[in-house]
Structures are given as structure tokens and as C-alpha cells.
Short mmCIF file of C-alpha atoms in Angstrom, two decimals:
data_model
loop_
_atom_site.label_atom_id
_atom_site.label_comp_id
_atom_site.label_asym_id
_atom_site.label_seq_id
_atom_site.Cartn_x
_atom_site.Cartn_y
_atom_site.Cartn_z
CA MET A 7 -19.44 -24.56 4.70
CA LEU A 8 -21.73 -26.68 7.01
CA SER A 9 -21.14 -29.63 4.43
CA ALA A 10 -17.60 -29.89 5.71
CA PHE A 11 -18.34 -30.43 9.29
CA LEU A 12 -18.22 -34.29 10.32
CA VAL A 13 -20.96 -35.25 12.77
CA LEU A 14 -19.95 -38.60 14.14
CA GLY A 15 -23.36 -40.15 15.38
CA ALA A 16 -26.78 -39.37 16.73
CA THR A 17 -27.09 -41.40 20.03
CA ALA A 18 -25.05 -42.58 22.96
CA SER A 19 -24.78 -46.13 21.46
CA SER A 20 -23.93 -45.12 17.95
CA LEU A 21 -21.22 -42.75 18.46
CA PHE A 22 -18.07 -44.64 18.34
CA LEU A 23 -18.33 -46.88 15.37
CA HIS A 24 -15.72 -45.15 13.33
CA THR A 25 -12.82 -42.97 13.80
CA ARG A 26 -12.41 -40.09 11.52
CA ALA A 27 -9.99 -37.17 11.05
CA ILE A 28 -11.68 -33.73 11.26
CA THR A 29 -10.51 -32.15 8.09
CA LEU A 30 -12.61 -28.81 7.02
CA ASP A 31 -12.64 -25.14 5.64
CA LEU A 32 -14.15 -22.77 8.10
CA THR A 33 -15.00 -19.47 6.40
CA ILE A 34 -15.12 -16.30 8.25
CA LYS A 35 -17.41 -13.67 6.82
CA ASN A 36 -19.71 -10.70 7.34
CA LYS A 37 -23.40 -11.24 7.06
CA VAL A 38 -26.38 -9.26 7.97
CA ILE A 39 -28.54 -11.07 10.62
CA SER A 40 -31.62 -10.48 12.86
CA PRO A 41 -31.46 -13.21 15.50
CA ASP A 42 -33.56 -11.16 18.15
CA GLY A 43 -35.54 -9.31 15.40
CA PHE A 44 -33.08 -6.32 15.14
CA THR A 45 -30.87 -6.27 12.01
CA ARG A 46 -27.32 -5.79 11.99
CA SER A 47 -24.07 -6.82 10.10
CA SER A 48 -21.90 -9.56 11.94
CA VAL A 49 -18.85 -11.62 11.90
CA LEU A 50 -19.75 -15.31 11.49
CA ALA A 51 -18.18 -18.65 10.93
CA GLY A 52 -19.60 -20.64 8.14
CA GLY A 53 -22.28 -17.84 7.69
CA VAL A 54 -24.27 -18.84 10.81
CA PHE A 55 -24.76 -17.77 14.41
CA PRO A 56 -23.62 -19.71 16.43
CA GLY A 57 -21.19 -21.04 13.97
CA PRO A 58 -21.42 -24.64 12.67
CA PRO A 59 -20.51 -27.17 15.81
CA ILE A 60 -17.25 -28.97 15.13
CA ILE A 61 -17.89 -32.69 16.23
CA ALA A 62 -15.05 -35.23 16.94
CA LYS A 63 -14.04 -37.92 19.13
CA LYS A 64 -11.14 -38.56 21.67
CA GLY A 65 -7.98 -38.74 19.73
CA ASP A 66 -8.92 -37.13 16.50
CA ASN A 67 -6.62 -34.68 14.29
CA PHE A 68 -8.11 -31.50 13.59
CA ARG A 69 -6.91 -29.77 10.46
CA ILE A 70 -9.23 -26.59 10.24
CA ASN A 71 -8.47 -24.08 7.43
CA VAL A 72 -9.49 -20.85 8.31
CA ILE A 73 -10.48 -18.61 5.64
CA ASP A 74 -10.81 -14.85 6.34
CA LYS A 75 -13.18 -13.22 3.79
CA LEU A 76 -14.16 -10.22 6.05
CA THR A 77 -15.01 -7.19 4.01
CA ASP A 78 -17.10 -4.76 6.53
CA ALA A 79 -14.71 -2.05 7.69
CA THR A 80 -16.98 -1.19 10.76
CA MET A 81 -15.65 -4.29 12.43
CA LEU A 82 -12.23 -5.95 12.46
CA ARG A 83 -11.28 -7.49 8.97
CA SER A 84 -8.40 -9.79 10.30
CA THR A 85 -9.26 -12.54 12.72
CA SER A 86 -7.66 -15.56 14.73
CA ILE A 87 -9.53 -18.71 16.12
CA HIS A 88 -8.77 -20.05 19.65
CA TRP A 89 -10.13 -23.59 20.42
CA HIS A 90 -11.25 -22.96 24.11
CA GLY A 91 -10.11 -25.48 26.59
CA ILE A 92 -7.91 -27.36 24.19
CA ARG A 93 -4.55 -27.73 25.82
CA GLN A 94 -2.55 -27.65 22.33
CA HIS A 95 0.28 -29.84 23.98
CA ASN A 96 3.32 -29.38 21.30
CA THR A 97 0.95 -27.15 19.15
CA ASN A 98 1.19 -24.06 21.25
CA TRP A 99 1.19 -22.09 17.72
CA ALA A 100 -2.14 -23.33 16.97
CA ASP A 101 -3.63 -21.74 20.20
CA GLY A 102 -5.09 -18.99 18.40
CA THR A 103 -4.53 -16.13 20.95
CA ALA A 104 -3.58 -13.09 18.90
CA PHE A 105 -0.32 -11.50 19.83
CA VAL A 106 0.39 -14.39 22.16
CA THR A 107 0.75 -17.34 19.99
CA GLN A 108 0.29 -15.71 16.53
CA CYS A 109 -0.44 -12.79 14.29
CA PRO A 110 -3.70 -12.33 13.25
CA ILE A 111 -4.95 -13.69 9.78
CA ALA A 112 -5.48 -11.16 7.18
CA ALA A 113 -8.41 -10.50 5.14
CA ASN A 114 -8.36 -12.48 1.91
CA ASP A 115 -5.99 -15.07 3.61
CA SER A 116 -6.15 -18.42 5.12
CA PHE A 117 -4.50 -20.32 7.91
CA LEU A 118 -4.54 -24.02 8.64
CA TYR A 119 -4.73 -24.96 12.52
CA ASP A 120 -3.43 -28.55 12.73
CA PHE A 121 -3.62 -30.30 16.03
CA THR A 122 -4.40 -33.56 17.87
CA VAL A 123 -6.59 -33.84 21.04
CA PRO A 124 -5.11 -37.18 22.37
CA ASP A 125 -6.52 -37.15 25.97
CA GLN A 126 -9.41 -34.59 26.06
CA VAL A 127 -12.90 -35.17 25.98
CA GLY A 128 -16.32 -33.10 26.62
CA THR A 129 -17.36 -29.70 25.73
CA TYR A 130 -15.55 -27.03 24.40
CA TRP A 131 -15.96 -24.01 21.96
CA TYR A 132 -14.20 -21.93 19.62
CA HIS A 133 -14.06 -18.09 19.03
CA SER A 134 -12.13 -15.30 17.62
CA HIS A 135 -9.44 -14.21 19.89
CA LEU A 136 -8.59 -10.91 18.25
CA SER A 137 -9.73 -7.89 20.45
CA THR A 138 -13.38 -8.12 21.20
CA GLN A 139 -14.33 -9.76 17.71
CA TYR A 140 -16.16 -12.64 18.95
CA CYS A 141 -18.82 -10.26 20.51
CA ASP A 142 -19.67 -9.51 16.79
CA GLY A 143 -20.71 -13.07 16.39
CA LEU A 144 -17.62 -15.49 15.80
CA ARG A 145 -18.32 -18.25 18.27
CA GLY A 146 -19.23 -21.96 17.92
CA ALA A 147 -19.47 -25.18 19.81
CA LEU A 148 -16.72 -27.87 19.66
CA VAL A 149 -17.61 -31.23 21.13
CA ILE A 150 -15.14 -34.37 21.56
CA TYR A 151 -17.08 -37.57 22.43
CA ASP A 152 -15.74 -40.30 24.60
CA PRO A 153 -15.66 -43.83 23.71
CA ASP A 154 -15.31 -44.62 27.45
CA ASP A 155 -17.79 -42.17 28.92
CA PRO A 156 -18.40 -43.60 32.30
CA TYR A 157 -21.95 -41.92 32.15
CA THR A 158 -23.49 -43.21 29.13
CA HIS A 159 -25.90 -45.34 31.41
CA LEU A 160 -27.47 -42.03 32.69
CA TYR A 161 -28.61 -40.79 29.33
CA ASP A 162 -30.23 -41.97 25.83
CA ILE A 163 -29.24 -38.93 23.76
CA ASP A 164 -26.28 -36.97 23.23
CA ASP A 165 -25.94 -35.47 19.82
CA GLU A 166 -25.96 -32.10 17.85
CA SER A 167 -29.73 -31.46 19.06
CA THR A 168 -28.57 -31.38 22.82
CA ILE A 169 -25.83 -28.53 22.60
CA LEU A 170 -27.29 -25.58 24.19
CA THR A 171 -25.43 -22.35 23.27
CA LEU A 172 -26.04 -19.07 25.60
CA ALA A 173 -24.63 -15.84 24.43
CA ASP A 174 -25.04 -12.23 24.84
CA TRP A 175 -25.82 -10.34 21.72
CA TYR A 176 -25.08 -6.42 20.83
CA HIS A 177 -26.99 -4.05 18.43
CA ALA A 178 -23.62 -2.08 17.94
CA PRO A 179 -20.30 -3.33 16.75
CA ALA A 180 -17.80 -4.22 19.33
CA THR A 181 -15.01 -1.81 18.02
CA GLN A 182 -17.17 0.69 19.56
CA ILE A 183 -15.34 0.13 22.87
CA THR A 184 -12.05 1.57 21.33
CA VAL A 185 -13.99 5.02 21.14
CA ASP A 186 -14.51 5.82 25.01
CA GLY A 187 -13.44 2.66 26.62
CA VAL A 188 -17.11 1.85 28.29
CA PRO A 189 -18.17 -1.71 27.75
CA LEU A 190 -21.28 -2.18 25.58
CA THR A 191 -24.38 -3.33 27.13
CA PRO A 192 -26.04 -6.39 25.45
CA SER A 193 -29.38 -5.95 24.03
CA SER A 194 -30.57 -9.74 24.33
CA THR A 195 -29.61 -13.27 25.20
CA LEU A 196 -29.60 -15.76 22.44
CA ILE A 197 -30.22 -19.40 23.02
CA ASN A 198 -29.08 -21.57 20.15
CA GLY A 199 -28.99 -18.25 18.06
CA LYS A 200 -32.21 -16.97 18.93
CA GLY A 201 -33.98 -14.76 21.17
CA ARG A 202 -35.80 -11.61 21.89
CA TRP A 203 -35.12 -7.99 22.95
CA THR A 204 -37.39 -5.33 24.60
CA GLY A 205 -38.17 -4.10 21.02
CA SER A 206 -38.56 -7.25 19.07
CA PRO A 207 -41.36 -7.50 16.62
CA ALA A 208 -44.32 -9.81 17.91
CA ASN A 209 -43.34 -12.73 15.38
CA THR A 210 -39.67 -13.20 16.57
CA SER A 211 -38.95 -16.68 16.92
CA LEU A 212 -37.29 -18.58 19.85
CA ALA A 213 -35.10 -21.53 19.82
CA VAL A 214 -37.36 -24.73 20.47
CA ILE A 215 -35.61 -27.88 22.14
CA ASN A 216 -37.72 -30.86 21.09
CA VAL A 217 -37.88 -33.83 23.71
CA LYS A 218 -39.81 -37.26 24.07
CA LYS A 219 -41.51 -37.95 27.22
CA GLY A 220 -39.52 -40.66 29.18
CA THR A 221 -36.26 -40.02 27.38
CA ARG A 222 -33.15 -38.84 28.98
CA TYR A 223 -30.79 -36.29 27.43
CA ARG A 224 -27.34 -34.98 28.01
CA PHE A 225 -27.47 -31.36 27.22
CA ARG A 226 -24.15 -29.56 26.84
CA ILE A 227 -24.53 -26.02 27.79
CA ILE A 228 -21.85 -23.44 26.76
CA ALA A 229 -21.59 -19.94 27.67
CA MET A 230 -20.41 -18.07 24.75
CA SER A 231 -20.88 -14.76 26.61
CA CYS A 232 -18.56 -11.56 26.09
CA ASP A 233 -19.96 -10.15 29.47
CA PRO A 234 -22.74 -11.38 31.65
CA ASN A 235 -23.01 -14.76 33.37
CA PHE A 236 -26.29 -16.41 32.95
CA THR A 237 -28.50 -18.32 35.58
CA PHE A 238 -29.93 -21.40 33.76
CA SER A 239 -32.87 -23.47 34.54
CA ILE A 240 -35.90 -25.14 32.97
CA ASP A 241 -39.22 -24.87 34.54
CA ASN A 242 -40.21 -28.07 36.62
CA HIS A 243 -36.95 -30.06 35.55
CA ASN A 244 -33.99 -31.13 37.74
CA MET A 245 -30.35 -31.51 36.07
CA THR A 246 -27.64 -33.87 37.01
CA ILE A 247 -24.38 -32.04 36.47
CA ILE A 248 -21.72 -34.86 34.94
CA GLU A 249 -19.05 -32.66 33.38
CA ALA A 250 -17.52 -29.29 33.87
CA ASP A 251 -15.22 -27.37 31.10
CA GLY A 252 -14.00 -30.96 29.80
CA GLU A 253 -13.83 -32.69 33.07
CA TYR A 254 -15.94 -35.49 34.50
CA THR A 255 -17.46 -34.59 37.92
CA ASP A 256 -19.23 -36.81 40.62
CA PRO A 257 -22.94 -36.43 39.75
CA LEU A 258 -24.71 -33.31 41.21
CA ILE A 259 -28.46 -32.71 40.97
CA VAL A 260 -29.57 -29.09 40.98
CA ASP A 261 -32.50 -27.25 39.13
CA GLU A 262 -30.50 -23.75 38.71
CA LEU A 263 -27.24 -23.51 37.27
CA GLN A 264 -25.07 -20.29 37.30
CA ILE A 265 -22.59 -20.28 34.36
CA PHE A 266 -20.08 -17.81 33.54
CA ALA A 267 -18.42 -16.41 30.45
CA GLY A 268 -16.54 -19.24 28.90
CA GLN A 269 -17.60 -22.03 31.01
CA ARG A 270 -19.51 -25.30 29.95
CA TYR A 271 -21.57 -28.00 31.84
CA SER A 272 -22.84 -31.22 30.69
CA VAL A 273 -26.19 -32.04 32.28
CA VAL A 274 -28.51 -35.05 32.17
CA ILE A 275 -32.27 -33.95 32.03
CA THR A 276 -35.11 -36.52 32.13
CA ALA A 277 -38.27 -35.54 30.19
CA ASN A 278 -40.49 -36.69 32.80
CA GLN A 279 -43.08 -34.04 33.00
CA PRO A 280 -46.69 -33.93 31.61
CA VAL A 281 -46.44 -33.32 27.80
CA GLY A 282 -46.32 -29.55 27.23
CA ASN A 283 -44.16 -26.56 26.73
CA TYR A 284 -41.59 -25.45 29.40
CA TRP A 285 -39.63 -22.14 29.64
CA ILE A 286 -35.91 -22.48 29.29
CA ARG A 287 -34.30 -19.52 31.26
CA ALA A 288 -30.91 -17.81 30.97
CA ASN A 289 -31.16 -14.80 32.92
CA PRO A 290 -28.20 -12.65 32.68
CA ASP A 291 -26.74 -10.69 35.40
CA PRO A 292 -27.21 -6.90 35.80
CA ARG A 293 -24.49 -6.13 33.11
CA GLY A 294 -27.22 -7.44 30.75
CA VAL A 295 -30.91 -6.96 30.68
CA PRO A 296 -32.57 -9.42 33.32
CA GLY A 297 -36.12 -10.39 33.07
CA PHE A 298 -38.38 -12.73 31.14
CA ASP A 299 -41.25 -10.62 30.07
CA GLY A 300 -42.14 -11.12 26.42
CA GLY A 301 -40.09 -14.38 26.33
CA ARG A 302 -36.70 -12.27 26.68
CA ASN A 303 -33.81 -14.38 27.80
CA SER A 304 -35.86 -17.72 27.30
CA ALA A 305 -36.16 -20.67 24.74
CA ILE A 306 -38.87 -23.52 24.84
CA PHE A 307 -38.51 -26.91 26.03
CA ARG A 308 -41.27 -28.85 24.10
CA TYR A 309 -42.41 -32.14 24.37
CA SER A 310 -43.67 -34.27 21.46
CA GLY A 311 -47.32 -33.85 21.05
CA ALA A 312 -47.27 -30.30 22.55
CA PRO A 313 -48.91 -27.17 20.67
CA ASN A 314 -46.59 -24.97 19.08
CA ARG A 315 -46.94 -22.00 21.52
CA ASP A 316 -45.04 -20.16 23.96
CA PRO A 317 -44.98 -21.84 27.51
CA THR A 318 -47.03 -20.56 30.52
CA THR A 319 -44.80 -22.25 33.03
CA ASN A 320 -43.38 -20.72 36.14
CA SER A 321 -40.12 -20.94 37.71
CA THR A 322 -40.03 -23.28 40.73
CA VAL A 323 -36.14 -23.30 41.62
CA GLN A 324 -35.34 -24.81 45.07
CA ASN A 325 -31.94 -26.30 44.78
CA SER A 326 -29.48 -23.97 42.93
CA PHE A 327 -25.82 -24.82 42.03
CA LYS A 328 -22.99 -24.00 44.18
CA GLU A 329 -19.47 -24.51 42.84
CA THR A 330 -18.02 -25.93 46.17
CA ASN A 331 -20.68 -28.76 46.06
CA LEU A 332 -19.47 -30.02 42.57
CA HIS A 333 -16.36 -32.60 42.79
CA ALA A 334 -13.91 -33.93 40.63
CA TYR A 335 -14.80 -37.65 39.29
CA ALA A 336 -13.99 -39.80 42.11
CA LYS A 337 -12.31 -42.54 39.92
CA GLN A 338 -9.81 -40.12 38.41
CA ASP A 339 -7.71 -39.15 41.03
CA PRO A 340 -9.46 -36.18 42.15
CA ALA A 341 -7.14 -34.65 44.74
CA ALA A 342 -5.37 -31.28 43.90
CA PRO A 343 -1.53 -31.52 43.11
CA GLY A 344 0.71 -30.46 45.84
CA SER A 345 0.67 -30.46 49.76
CA PRO A 346 -2.91 -30.13 51.19
CA HIS A 347 -2.33 -26.80 52.79
CA VAL A 348 -2.28 -23.07 51.69
CA GLY A 349 1.25 -22.52 49.91
CA GLY A 350 1.80 -26.10 49.39
CA ALA A 351 3.13 -25.71 45.91
CA ASP A 352 6.42 -25.18 44.02
CA VAL A 353 5.44 -21.75 42.84
CA VAL A 354 2.97 -19.34 44.91
CA LEU A 355 1.42 -16.45 42.85
CA LEU A 356 -0.93 -13.72 43.77
CA LEU A 357 -2.46 -11.68 41.20
CA ASN A 358 -4.03 -8.33 42.43
CA VAL A 359 -6.69 -6.76 40.32
CA SER A 360 -7.14 -2.95 40.26
CA VAL A 361 -8.01 0.01 38.07
CA ASP A 362 -6.33 2.90 37.05
CA PHE A 363 -8.91 5.66 36.76
CA ASN A 364 -6.36 8.26 35.65
CA ALA A 365 -5.22 6.40 32.38
CA VAL A 366 -5.67 8.14 28.96
CA PRO A 367 -7.67 8.06 27.01
CA TYR A 368 -9.64 6.10 29.42
CA PRO A 369 -9.65 3.84 32.63
CA VAL A 370 -7.71 0.39 32.45
CA PHE A 371 -7.58 -2.78 34.47
CA LEU A 372 -4.19 -3.63 36.06
CA MET A 373 -2.74 -6.97 37.29
CA ASN A 374 -0.15 -6.55 39.95
CA ASN A 375 -0.15 -2.90 38.86
CA VAL A 376 0.37 -3.66 35.20
CA SER A 377 -2.19 -3.36 32.40
CA TYR A 378 -1.70 -5.74 29.55
CA THR A 379 -1.10 -4.24 26.07
CA PRO A 380 -0.68 -6.62 23.22
CA PRO A 381 2.73 -6.51 21.73
CA THR A 382 3.55 -6.04 18.02
CA ALA A 383 5.56 -9.40 18.01
CA PRO A 384 3.58 -12.25 19.49
CA ALA A 385 5.17 -13.81 22.66
CA LEU A 386 5.83 -17.26 20.91
CA LEU A 387 7.66 -15.16 18.23
CA GLN A 388 9.72 -13.54 20.85
CA ILE A 389 10.66 -16.82 22.51
CA LEU A 390 11.52 -18.46 19.22
CA SER A 391 13.65 -15.51 18.26
CA GLY A 392 15.58 -15.71 21.46
CA ALA A 393 13.89 -14.42 24.72
CA HIS A 394 15.01 -16.24 27.49
CA THR A 395 13.37 -14.67 30.59
CA ALA A 396 10.20 -13.16 31.39
CA GLN A 397 11.97 -9.73 31.58
CA ASP A 398 13.04 -10.31 28.05
CA LEU A 399 9.41 -10.34 26.77
CA LEU A 400 7.35 -7.22 25.85
CA PRO A 401 5.48 -5.65 27.18
CA HIS A 402 7.41 -5.51 30.44
CA GLY A 403 5.60 -6.70 33.55
CA SER A 404 2.67 -8.83 31.88
CA TYR A 405 4.80 -12.13 31.60
CA TYR A 406 5.31 -14.60 34.44
CA LYS A 407 7.92 -17.21 33.66
CA LEU A 408 7.31 -20.70 35.11
CA PRO A 409 9.35 -23.64 35.39
CA ARG A 410 8.46 -26.94 33.94
CA ASN A 411 6.91 -29.88 35.85
CA LYS A 412 6.08 -27.81 39.11
CA VAL A 413 2.90 -27.34 41.07
CA VAL A 414 1.58 -23.65 40.94
CA GLU A 415 -0.78 -22.28 43.25
CA LEU A 416 -2.61 -19.06 41.93
CA THR A 417 -4.73 -16.73 43.99
CA ILE A 418 -6.79 -13.96 42.60
CA PRO A 419 -8.86 -11.84 45.00
CA GLY A 420 -12.55 -11.42 43.71
CA THR A 421 -13.19 -8.86 41.08
CA SER A 422 -16.01 -10.66 38.98
CA PHE A 423 -13.08 -12.13 37.13
CA ASP A 424 -13.24 -15.17 34.96
CA LEU A 425 -10.18 -16.79 33.49
CA GLY A 426 -9.11 -19.64 31.19
CA GLY A 427 -6.04 -21.19 30.17
CA PRO A 428 -4.04 -24.13 28.81
CA HIS A 429 -4.59 -26.52 31.82
CA SER A 430 -7.52 -27.97 33.54
CA PHE A 431 -6.94 -26.67 37.18
CA SER A 432 -8.13 -27.69 40.58
CA VAL A 433 -10.35 -25.07 42.21
CA VAL A 434 -9.26 -25.51 45.76
CA ARG A 435 -11.14 -22.47 46.74
CA SER A 436 -13.91 -21.10 44.88
CA GLY A 437 -14.79 -17.17 44.67
CA ASP A 438 -17.73 -17.55 46.87
CA SER A 439 -16.43 -19.57 49.64
CA ASP A 440 -13.64 -19.17 52.39
CA GLN A 441 -12.98 -22.94 52.67
CA TYR A 442 -10.30 -24.92 50.89
CA ASN A 443 -10.79 -28.33 49.42
CA TRP A 444 -7.80 -30.33 48.57
CA VAL A 445 -9.39 -33.93 48.48
CA ASN A 446 -11.71 -33.52 45.46
CA PRO A 447 -12.10 -29.82 44.29
CA VAL A 448 -13.68 -29.36 40.85
CA ARG A 449 -11.46 -29.30 37.83
CA ARG A 450 -12.04 -26.97 34.87
CA ASP A 451 -10.34 -24.43 32.76
CA THR A 452 -12.54 -21.26 33.47
CA VAL A 453 -13.30 -19.94 36.88
CA SER A 454 -15.23 -17.07 38.60
CA THR A 455 -13.21 -15.61 41.03
CA GLY A 456 -16.26 -14.07 42.70
CA PHE A 457 -17.17 -10.36 43.58
CA ALA A 458 -15.36 -7.75 45.66
CA ASP A 459 -15.33 -9.85 49.07
CA GLY A 460 -14.44 -13.20 46.91
CA ASN A 461 -11.00 -15.09 46.52
CA THR A 462 -10.28 -17.89 44.21
CA THR A 463 -7.45 -20.35 44.65
CA ILE A 464 -6.26 -22.78 41.82
CA ARG A 465 -3.57 -25.46 41.29
CA PHE A 466 -2.16 -27.15 38.27
CA VAL A 467 0.93 -28.68 36.99
CA THR A 468 3.21 -26.89 34.40
CA ASP A 469 3.67 -29.83 31.74
CA ASN A 470 2.77 -27.66 28.71
CA ALA A 471 5.50 -25.57 27.19
CA GLY A 472 4.86 -22.30 25.44
CA PRO A 473 3.39 -18.88 26.28
CA TRP A 474 -0.41 -19.13 27.47
CA PHE A 475 -2.84 -16.21 27.93
CA LEU A 476 -4.45 -15.94 31.50
CA HIS A 477 -7.16 -13.30 31.21
CA CYS A 478 -10.60 -12.23 32.10
CA HIS A 479 -13.21 -13.58 29.85
CA ILE A 480 -15.37 -10.70 30.04
CA ASP A 481 -14.00 -9.66 26.67
CA TRP A 482 -14.42 -5.83 27.40
CA HIS A 483 -12.16 -6.24 30.54
CA LEU A 484 -9.74 -8.15 28.54
CA GLN A 485 -9.69 -5.23 25.97
CA LEU A 486 -8.97 -2.78 28.85
CA GLY A 487 -5.85 -4.77 29.89
CA LEU A 488 -6.97 -7.49 32.35
CA ALA A 489 -4.50 -10.06 31.42
CA ILE A 490 -1.14 -11.56 31.79
CA VAL A 491 0.75 -14.26 29.82
CA PHE A 492 2.56 -17.26 31.63
CA ALA A 493 5.57 -18.22 29.58
CA GLU A 494 5.81 -21.93 30.73
CA ASP A 495 9.15 -23.81 30.23
CA ILE A 496 10.66 -21.15 28.25
CA PRO A 497 14.08 -23.37 27.52
CA ASP A 498 11.84 -26.20 25.85
CA THR A 499 9.36 -24.03 24.00
CA LYS A 500 11.10 -23.86 20.62
CA ALA A 501 11.93 -27.79 20.63
CA LYS A 502 8.47 -28.83 21.73
CA ASN A 503 6.30 -26.48 19.50
CA PRO A 504 7.70 -26.60 15.92
CA VAL A 505 5.98 -24.09 13.88
CA PRO A 506 4.73 -24.43 10.13
CA ALA A 507 5.91 -22.48 7.43
CA ALA A 508 2.68 -20.75 7.27
CA TRP A 509 2.75 -19.53 10.73
CA ASP A 510 6.10 -17.58 9.88
CA LYS A 511 4.07 -15.72 7.18
CA LEU A 512 1.41 -14.33 9.52
CA CYS A 513 3.20 -11.49 10.89
CA PRO A 514 4.62 -10.16 7.65
CA GLN A 515 1.52 -10.05 5.98
CA TYR A 516 -0.45 -8.61 8.90
CA ASP A 517 2.22 -5.85 9.47
CA ASP A 518 1.81 -4.62 5.95
CA LEU A 519 -2.00 -3.93 6.31
CA THR A 520 -3.34 -0.39 6.22
CA PRO A 521 -5.48 0.77 9.26
CA ASP A 522 -8.77 0.30 7.35
CA GLN A 523 -7.55 -3.44 6.34
CA LEU A 524 -6.88 -4.42 10.06
#
């Protein structure tokens, strides 16, 4: 229902004239689409890919009624919606993580997510958080504008037209992974819902980003990937990073940006080149199908007055992004919480990742020697029903109790592992570095832990009661057990997160479904 989505403005100077509540119906349904020239059935929000952008401003209340009208039994028919990066203070039940904070919404049913975002601004997204369902298409942008944005002087345009979504796309349904445990390989990269694959018809269109010479644009880049990371660039144009995952940064100029599944960046780009067409590139890592032949992994950056044809430009990258060069905004207390040395936190955790190749029916991932399996009763329901310790929660070994108002230091050795959670955290050690930064590390909510020789360390404060999913954002890895749950401030969870009556009905309705209705 596109008409239900409230767009609050068009330019940096006109966004904040009115405060409006965000009340809408978000219908989830199957639709046959061919975004890269290959036709397949999909799972979509609002009948489009990506889903309609949800646009708000700081302090708004969201009342999003998710209506499940899924009918295609080759894919999951139930659903849940996660609002990636939204902290859900006092509304843990609305986080949308299936079997952690809720049971899924059954087909032909609906559920109202009602939450307020008092202190967050920036670039977020929403997606299914039931198994691997979002790989079938259920993903969309969520942007919260800031009336006190410190960087409005750097750009002229920041609206729906400057949202850039990067997504991997599959020609087979995501449920196929449950057959043999082998992750699917994406067929193409979609930029703003369009792309080409190696077998695309000659007339397959690409996304076109229209700009005017001399104008400065704030582009909000969202990696809605199920698996690969992307290396993003626009030929002959620099980018100034000013935001990472909803957190302002000190400005950093680059001409190429590696962005991992779940991450977001705001970049300012000035249309200062000769009028023409320029390639936008989003090259996936080898888990996808890299390369730009035939316009694959690409979109078009088109100046006003340029002809309607594919670009002929070449990549001239000289200044690639490195996360350790990106720093928290200097005017917002950029230091990491805790003491400025390794182990200088109240709670120090190490999560080792491994693979059990002997598991049946196929190999699974382990975190501290335990593979995560979704319980039949969500963690939040277990806590509300009387679970008091991590040992009380099922499945055993996948829960970590965190006391309230403590500094946590979490270290994960490199496994090409991306994670997201209910906190913005300080990345005191990046996955591709052996150096620690306690003074002004970038803050974000999703981080790559690097590859086999990497190691990432983050710090955050436990100020958000409830069970929260900490997991790999490569969705195939999550499906194979690469996750844990932080049970934060268990004693106060019930009092701080009162659940609505409709939430209580989700599990009985889901439990009554037959296998073909799931």
C-alpha cells in the first residue's frame, strides 16, 4: 500500500515543517517479478521490491500493521518484520525477531508493531526475520530524518530519490537451503530493485539515478544483502561519509566503499563532472558473481541533459575506504565506554566460531561450541513465564545473561561474520586491523569481524532490557546456527516491556498451523 507511506519532505531545507505519526498497513504478499530479466515468485512488502520506504523523523511513533497474505507454499507463508537498527527501548516485543521476541505472524493474520523512536536518526531498513525469508524479497528502507542534522550545510538534496538499496537476488526460493544445507549463490545484484544477470535479455533495464550538475546529494546506501558484501563506487566521483548505521561520523572522503550485509552509510556526492552517464558499481565478493560485463552489478548515474544510454566510463578508484579511518562524530562524546585498555569493561566475552562438519543432516556453525536452534517458545515468552537465568532458557548454551548498566566488551575472531543488535556499539578493533582505538572508534550496529586472520572487538552499555539476537547477518549462516541471544537485564524485562494482547495470541495461532501453512 504505497499510499499509506508518509513522505515528510523533499529537500534538506523542507523536511521538518511538520511532525506526523507513522500509521500504515504493510501488506506482505507473493508476486511474480523479473527484476533482472528472470521471472520468479517472490515475497514482497507492498507488492514491490524493495519494499516501500518508510520515512519518518526523530521522535515519531510508528504504528505499522503487518498483514500476511502469503499463499505460495514453495516459500514460507508466515512472517515477522524486524526493524534493523531500531533499539526498541521498552518495546522488545516489537523487535520482530522470530522465536526470540515473538512467534511468527500466520498467513491470513495481521499484527500491529507499535513503537516510538525518541532518540535515533539516520538510515535503517526493515526485513523479514523468519528463517531465510528476506532472501525471497521481503526487504525495504527505513529513514529517520534529523531536524538538528549537523551536516545539512554539506548537501542540497536528501529525499526518497537518494536512497540506494543494494541487494543480492536469487532465482531459487530460499527454502532450498533446508534441503541440503548448502547456501544458495546469488544470480545478480539489484540496485534499487533492478539489475542484470549473465543470462539477462538485452532490454533488461537498470536503475537510473538522475542528478543535476552542481548539486550536492546525500545518498543513503543500504546493503540489504543475504550473503555477499559489496564494493560500491561511482565512476569519477568522490564520496564523503557522514553516517554509519544511524550514527554520525566525522566526514571522511573516499571513492570506494566496502559495505557488508545489514550495514548502511550516508555519503555526500557532488555532481561536479561533465554532463554524461557514469557507472554506479556494486561488485559482490566471490560469494556472488563479480564483474561488470553487460552492465551486471551496476546502475546508471545520469546527469540532466545526458542521453538515455549505458555509460562507457571506467573505474578510477584511488582512495578506498578503511573502517579504522572512520571515527565517531567528534561533538557527540566519541570515546568508547569503559577503561581504555583490553579487558577494561565490566563484562568481557569471547565468542569463538567454528563448524561441526559431522552434524546431521548437514554441517552447522557453532558459537562457543553450540549451534543455535530456534526454540518453540520465544525467549521473551520464556522470560515473561518465569525464566530467571540464562540456564533456564531454551535451547541451552545459546543464551548469555547480561546485567543492567554495565560495559560489555565482546570479541569475535574473524570468520567473515557480520552482526547486528539492539545497541550501537563502539568498534574498538576492526576486523582488518590489530590496533585498538579507545578515543573515537566508529559507532555502528553491524560490523564485519574480518576473515580467518581477523578479530573484532566492540564495546556497549547494557541499558536495554530484554532478549536480543546477536547473529551473523549472512542469512544462510544464521540458518545454520551462527547466533546467540543476549538476555539483558532479565529481572526488569517484564516490567519494562509490557506486551499487547495481540502479541499473546501469536504463538497459539502459529502452533496450530499445519506444515504446509508455515
